[in-house]
CSV table of C-alpha atoms in Angstrom, one decimal:
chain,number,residue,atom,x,y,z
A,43,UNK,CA,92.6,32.4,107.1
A,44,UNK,CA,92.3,35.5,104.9
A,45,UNK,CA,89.5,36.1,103.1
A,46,UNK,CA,90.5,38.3,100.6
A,47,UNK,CA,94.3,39.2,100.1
A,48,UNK,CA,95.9,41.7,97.2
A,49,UNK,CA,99.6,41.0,97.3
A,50,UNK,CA,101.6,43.5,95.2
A,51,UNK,CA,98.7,44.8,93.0
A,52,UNK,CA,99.1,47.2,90.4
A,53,UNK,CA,97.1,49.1,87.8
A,54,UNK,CA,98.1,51.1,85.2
A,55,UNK,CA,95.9,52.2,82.0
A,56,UNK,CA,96.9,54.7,79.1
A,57,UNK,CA,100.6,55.2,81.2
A,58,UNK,CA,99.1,56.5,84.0
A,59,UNK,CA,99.7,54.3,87.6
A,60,UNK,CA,96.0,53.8,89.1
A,61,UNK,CA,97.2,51.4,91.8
A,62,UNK,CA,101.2,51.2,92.3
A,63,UNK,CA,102.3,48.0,94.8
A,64,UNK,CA,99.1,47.6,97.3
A,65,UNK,CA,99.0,45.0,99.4
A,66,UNK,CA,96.4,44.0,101.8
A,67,UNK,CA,94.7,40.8,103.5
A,68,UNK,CA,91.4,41.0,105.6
A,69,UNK,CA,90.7,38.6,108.3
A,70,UNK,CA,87.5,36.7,108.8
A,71,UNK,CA,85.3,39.0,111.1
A,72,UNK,CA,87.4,41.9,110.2
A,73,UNK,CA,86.5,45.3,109.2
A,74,UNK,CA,89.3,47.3,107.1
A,75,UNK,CA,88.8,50.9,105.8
A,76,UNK,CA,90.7,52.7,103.1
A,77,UNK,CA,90.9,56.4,103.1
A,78,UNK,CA,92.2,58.5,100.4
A,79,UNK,CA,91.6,61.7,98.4
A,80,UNK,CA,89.5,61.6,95.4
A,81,UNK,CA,91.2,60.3,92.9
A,82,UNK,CA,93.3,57.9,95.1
A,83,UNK,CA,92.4,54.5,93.7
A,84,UNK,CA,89.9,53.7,95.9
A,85,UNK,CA,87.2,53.1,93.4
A,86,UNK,CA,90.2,51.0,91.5
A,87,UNK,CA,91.1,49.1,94.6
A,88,UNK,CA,87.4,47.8,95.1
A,89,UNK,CA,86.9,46.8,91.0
A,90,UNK,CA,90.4,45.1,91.4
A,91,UNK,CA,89.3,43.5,94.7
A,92,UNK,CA,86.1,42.0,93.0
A,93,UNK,CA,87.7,40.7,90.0
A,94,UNK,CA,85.7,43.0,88.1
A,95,UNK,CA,89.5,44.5,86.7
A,96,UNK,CA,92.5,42.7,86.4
A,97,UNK,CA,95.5,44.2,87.7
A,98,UNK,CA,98.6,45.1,85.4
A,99,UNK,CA,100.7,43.2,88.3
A,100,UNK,CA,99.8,41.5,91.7
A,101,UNK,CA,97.3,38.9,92.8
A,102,UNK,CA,94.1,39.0,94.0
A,103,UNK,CA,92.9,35.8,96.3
A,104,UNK,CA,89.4,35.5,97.8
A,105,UNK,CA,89.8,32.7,100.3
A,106,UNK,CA,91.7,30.5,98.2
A,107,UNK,CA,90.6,31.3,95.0
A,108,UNK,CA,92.6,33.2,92.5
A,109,UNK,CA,90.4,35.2,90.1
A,110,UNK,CA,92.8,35.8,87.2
A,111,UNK,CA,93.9,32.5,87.1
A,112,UNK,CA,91.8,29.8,88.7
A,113,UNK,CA,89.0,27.3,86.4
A,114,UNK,CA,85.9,29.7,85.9
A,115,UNK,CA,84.0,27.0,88.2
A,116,UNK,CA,86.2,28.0,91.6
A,117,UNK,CA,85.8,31.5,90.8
A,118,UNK,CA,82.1,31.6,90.1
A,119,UNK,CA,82.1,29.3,93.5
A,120,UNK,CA,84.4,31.9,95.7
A,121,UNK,CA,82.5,34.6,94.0
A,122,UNK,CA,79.3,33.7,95.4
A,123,UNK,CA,81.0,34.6,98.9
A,124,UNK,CA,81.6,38.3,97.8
A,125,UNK,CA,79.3,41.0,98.4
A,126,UNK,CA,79.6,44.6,97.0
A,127,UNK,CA,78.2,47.9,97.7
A,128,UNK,CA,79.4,50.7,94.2
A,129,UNK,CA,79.5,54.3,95.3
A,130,UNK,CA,76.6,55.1,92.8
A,131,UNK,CA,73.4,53.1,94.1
A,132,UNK,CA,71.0,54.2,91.2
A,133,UNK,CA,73.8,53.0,88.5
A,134,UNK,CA,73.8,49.6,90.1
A,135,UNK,CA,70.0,49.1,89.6
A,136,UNK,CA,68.7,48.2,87.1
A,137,UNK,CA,66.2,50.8,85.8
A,138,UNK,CA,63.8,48.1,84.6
A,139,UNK,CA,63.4,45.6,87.6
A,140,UNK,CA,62.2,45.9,90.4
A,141,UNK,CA,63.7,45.8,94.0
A,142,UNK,CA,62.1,42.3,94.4
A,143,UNK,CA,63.7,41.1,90.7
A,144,UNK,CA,66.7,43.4,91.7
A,145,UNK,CA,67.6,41.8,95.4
A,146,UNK,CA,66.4,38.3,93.7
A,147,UNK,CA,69.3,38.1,91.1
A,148,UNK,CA,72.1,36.9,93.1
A,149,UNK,CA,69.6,34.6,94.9
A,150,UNK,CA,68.6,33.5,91.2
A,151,UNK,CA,72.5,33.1,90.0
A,152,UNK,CA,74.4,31.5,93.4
A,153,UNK,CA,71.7,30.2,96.0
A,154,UNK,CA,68.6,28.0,93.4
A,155,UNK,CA,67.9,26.2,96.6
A,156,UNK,CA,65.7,28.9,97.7
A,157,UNK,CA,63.8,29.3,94.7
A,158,UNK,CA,60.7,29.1,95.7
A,159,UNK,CA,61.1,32.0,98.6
A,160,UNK,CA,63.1,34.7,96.9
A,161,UNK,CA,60.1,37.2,97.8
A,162,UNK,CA,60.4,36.2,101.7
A,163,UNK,CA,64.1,36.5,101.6
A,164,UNK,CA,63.4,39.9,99.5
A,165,UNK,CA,61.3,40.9,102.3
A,166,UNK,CA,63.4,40.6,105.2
A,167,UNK,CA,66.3,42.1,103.5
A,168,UNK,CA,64.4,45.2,102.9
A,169,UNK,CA,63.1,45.2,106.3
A,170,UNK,CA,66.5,44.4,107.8
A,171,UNK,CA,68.0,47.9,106.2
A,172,UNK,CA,65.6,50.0,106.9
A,173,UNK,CA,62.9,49.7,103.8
A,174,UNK,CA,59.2,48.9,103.8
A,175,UNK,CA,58.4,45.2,102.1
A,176,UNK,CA,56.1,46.6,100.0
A,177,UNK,CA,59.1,48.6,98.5
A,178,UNK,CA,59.8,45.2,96.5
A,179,UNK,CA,57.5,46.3,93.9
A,180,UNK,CA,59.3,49.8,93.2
A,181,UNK,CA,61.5,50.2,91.1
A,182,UNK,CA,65.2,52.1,91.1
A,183,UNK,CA,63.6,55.6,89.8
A,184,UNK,CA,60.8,55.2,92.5
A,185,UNK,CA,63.4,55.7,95.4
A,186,UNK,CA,65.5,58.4,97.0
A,187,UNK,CA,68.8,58.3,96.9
A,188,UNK,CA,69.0,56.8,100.4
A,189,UNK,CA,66.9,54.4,99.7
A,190,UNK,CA,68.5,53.3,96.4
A,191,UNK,CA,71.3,53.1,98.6
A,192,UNK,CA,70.1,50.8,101.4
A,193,UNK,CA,68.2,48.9,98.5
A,194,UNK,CA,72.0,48.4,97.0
A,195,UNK,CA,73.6,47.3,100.7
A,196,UNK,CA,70.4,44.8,100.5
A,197,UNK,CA,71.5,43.5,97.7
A,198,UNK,CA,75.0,43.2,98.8
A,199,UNK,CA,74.0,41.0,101.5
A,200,UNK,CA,71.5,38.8,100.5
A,201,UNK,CA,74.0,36.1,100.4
A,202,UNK,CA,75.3,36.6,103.8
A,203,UNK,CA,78.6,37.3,101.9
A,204,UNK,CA,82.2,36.2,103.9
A,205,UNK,CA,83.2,39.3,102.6
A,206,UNK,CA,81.7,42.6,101.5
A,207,UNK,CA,83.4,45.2,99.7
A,208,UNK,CA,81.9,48.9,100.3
A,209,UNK,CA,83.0,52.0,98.0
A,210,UNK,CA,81.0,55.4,100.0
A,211,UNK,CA,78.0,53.0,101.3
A,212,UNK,CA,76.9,56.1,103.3
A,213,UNK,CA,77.4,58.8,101.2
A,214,UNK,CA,73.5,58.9,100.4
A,215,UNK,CA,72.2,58.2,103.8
A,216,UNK,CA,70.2,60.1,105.9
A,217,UNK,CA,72.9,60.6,109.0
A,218,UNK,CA,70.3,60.2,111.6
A,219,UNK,CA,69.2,57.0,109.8
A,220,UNK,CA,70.6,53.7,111.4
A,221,UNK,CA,70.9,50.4,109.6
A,222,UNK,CA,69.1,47.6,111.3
């Protein structure tokens, strides 16, 4: 079964085509790249992909929820299994919070069974790419851009997502630098 599939999609915005007929489906276990000039509809392609923008034609399923058209319930529910990495990691911090409050938020929204360990969780997250526990307390302004980065793949994965979407998630990183 596919976990994500975009059948047909198109996007078009002030008469310009952003996005004209893609279709793709990813496979459980599967790893897809897209390649493309700047410009291409990458960026589009992921923000369609997550929901976060409707298409102008097309559908968009994750699993076998529809996000355009399915009860707001099943989407919130097949949204939980979506994890998503924006090519800007210090614009998808939040200046004010902290990498613990940060990393905690989807925690907080999809998983309230855990409660009462978010900073353990926090912990090994940080730990498992490549960032010191104590980093928890810094926040987004306090970090490199490589570590904003692997802060913003942490948060990504928290969830142990089926699926997660990646626009440039190495862009910032050190080359030499692995990802536990």
């Amino acid at each position: 079964m596919s976990v994500l599939s975009l059948q047909e999609v198109s996007v078009r915005s002030d008469g310009r085509c952003l996005l004209d007929g893609v279709s793709l489906t990813v496979e459980a276990g599967e790893i897809v790249g897209v390649v493309g000039v700047s410009g291409a509809g990458k960026s589009t392609l992921l923000r369609v992909a997550l929901g976060l923008e409707l298409p102008s034609a097309g559908e968009v399923r994750w699993d076998e929820a529809a996000p355009a058209s399915d009860p707001m319930e099943r989407v919130r529910a097949a949204r939980r299994r979506l994890g998503a990495v924006f090519q800007h990691p210090a614009a998808s911090l939040d200046p004010r919070r902290t990498l613990l409050e940060s990393l905690s938020e989807p925690l907080e929204t999809h998983d309230r069974d855990v409660a009462a360990d978010f900073a353990g969780r926090v912990a090994q997250m940080l730990e498992q790419v490549g960032l010191p526990r104590d980093y928890a307390a810094r926040r987004p302004a306090q970090l490199s851009g490589g570590e904003a980065q692997r802060a913003a793949i942490g948060r990504a994965l928290i969830l142990r997502p089926a699926i997660c979407l990646l626009d440039e998630p190495t862009s910032a990183l050190d080359p030499c630098a692995a990802l536990s």
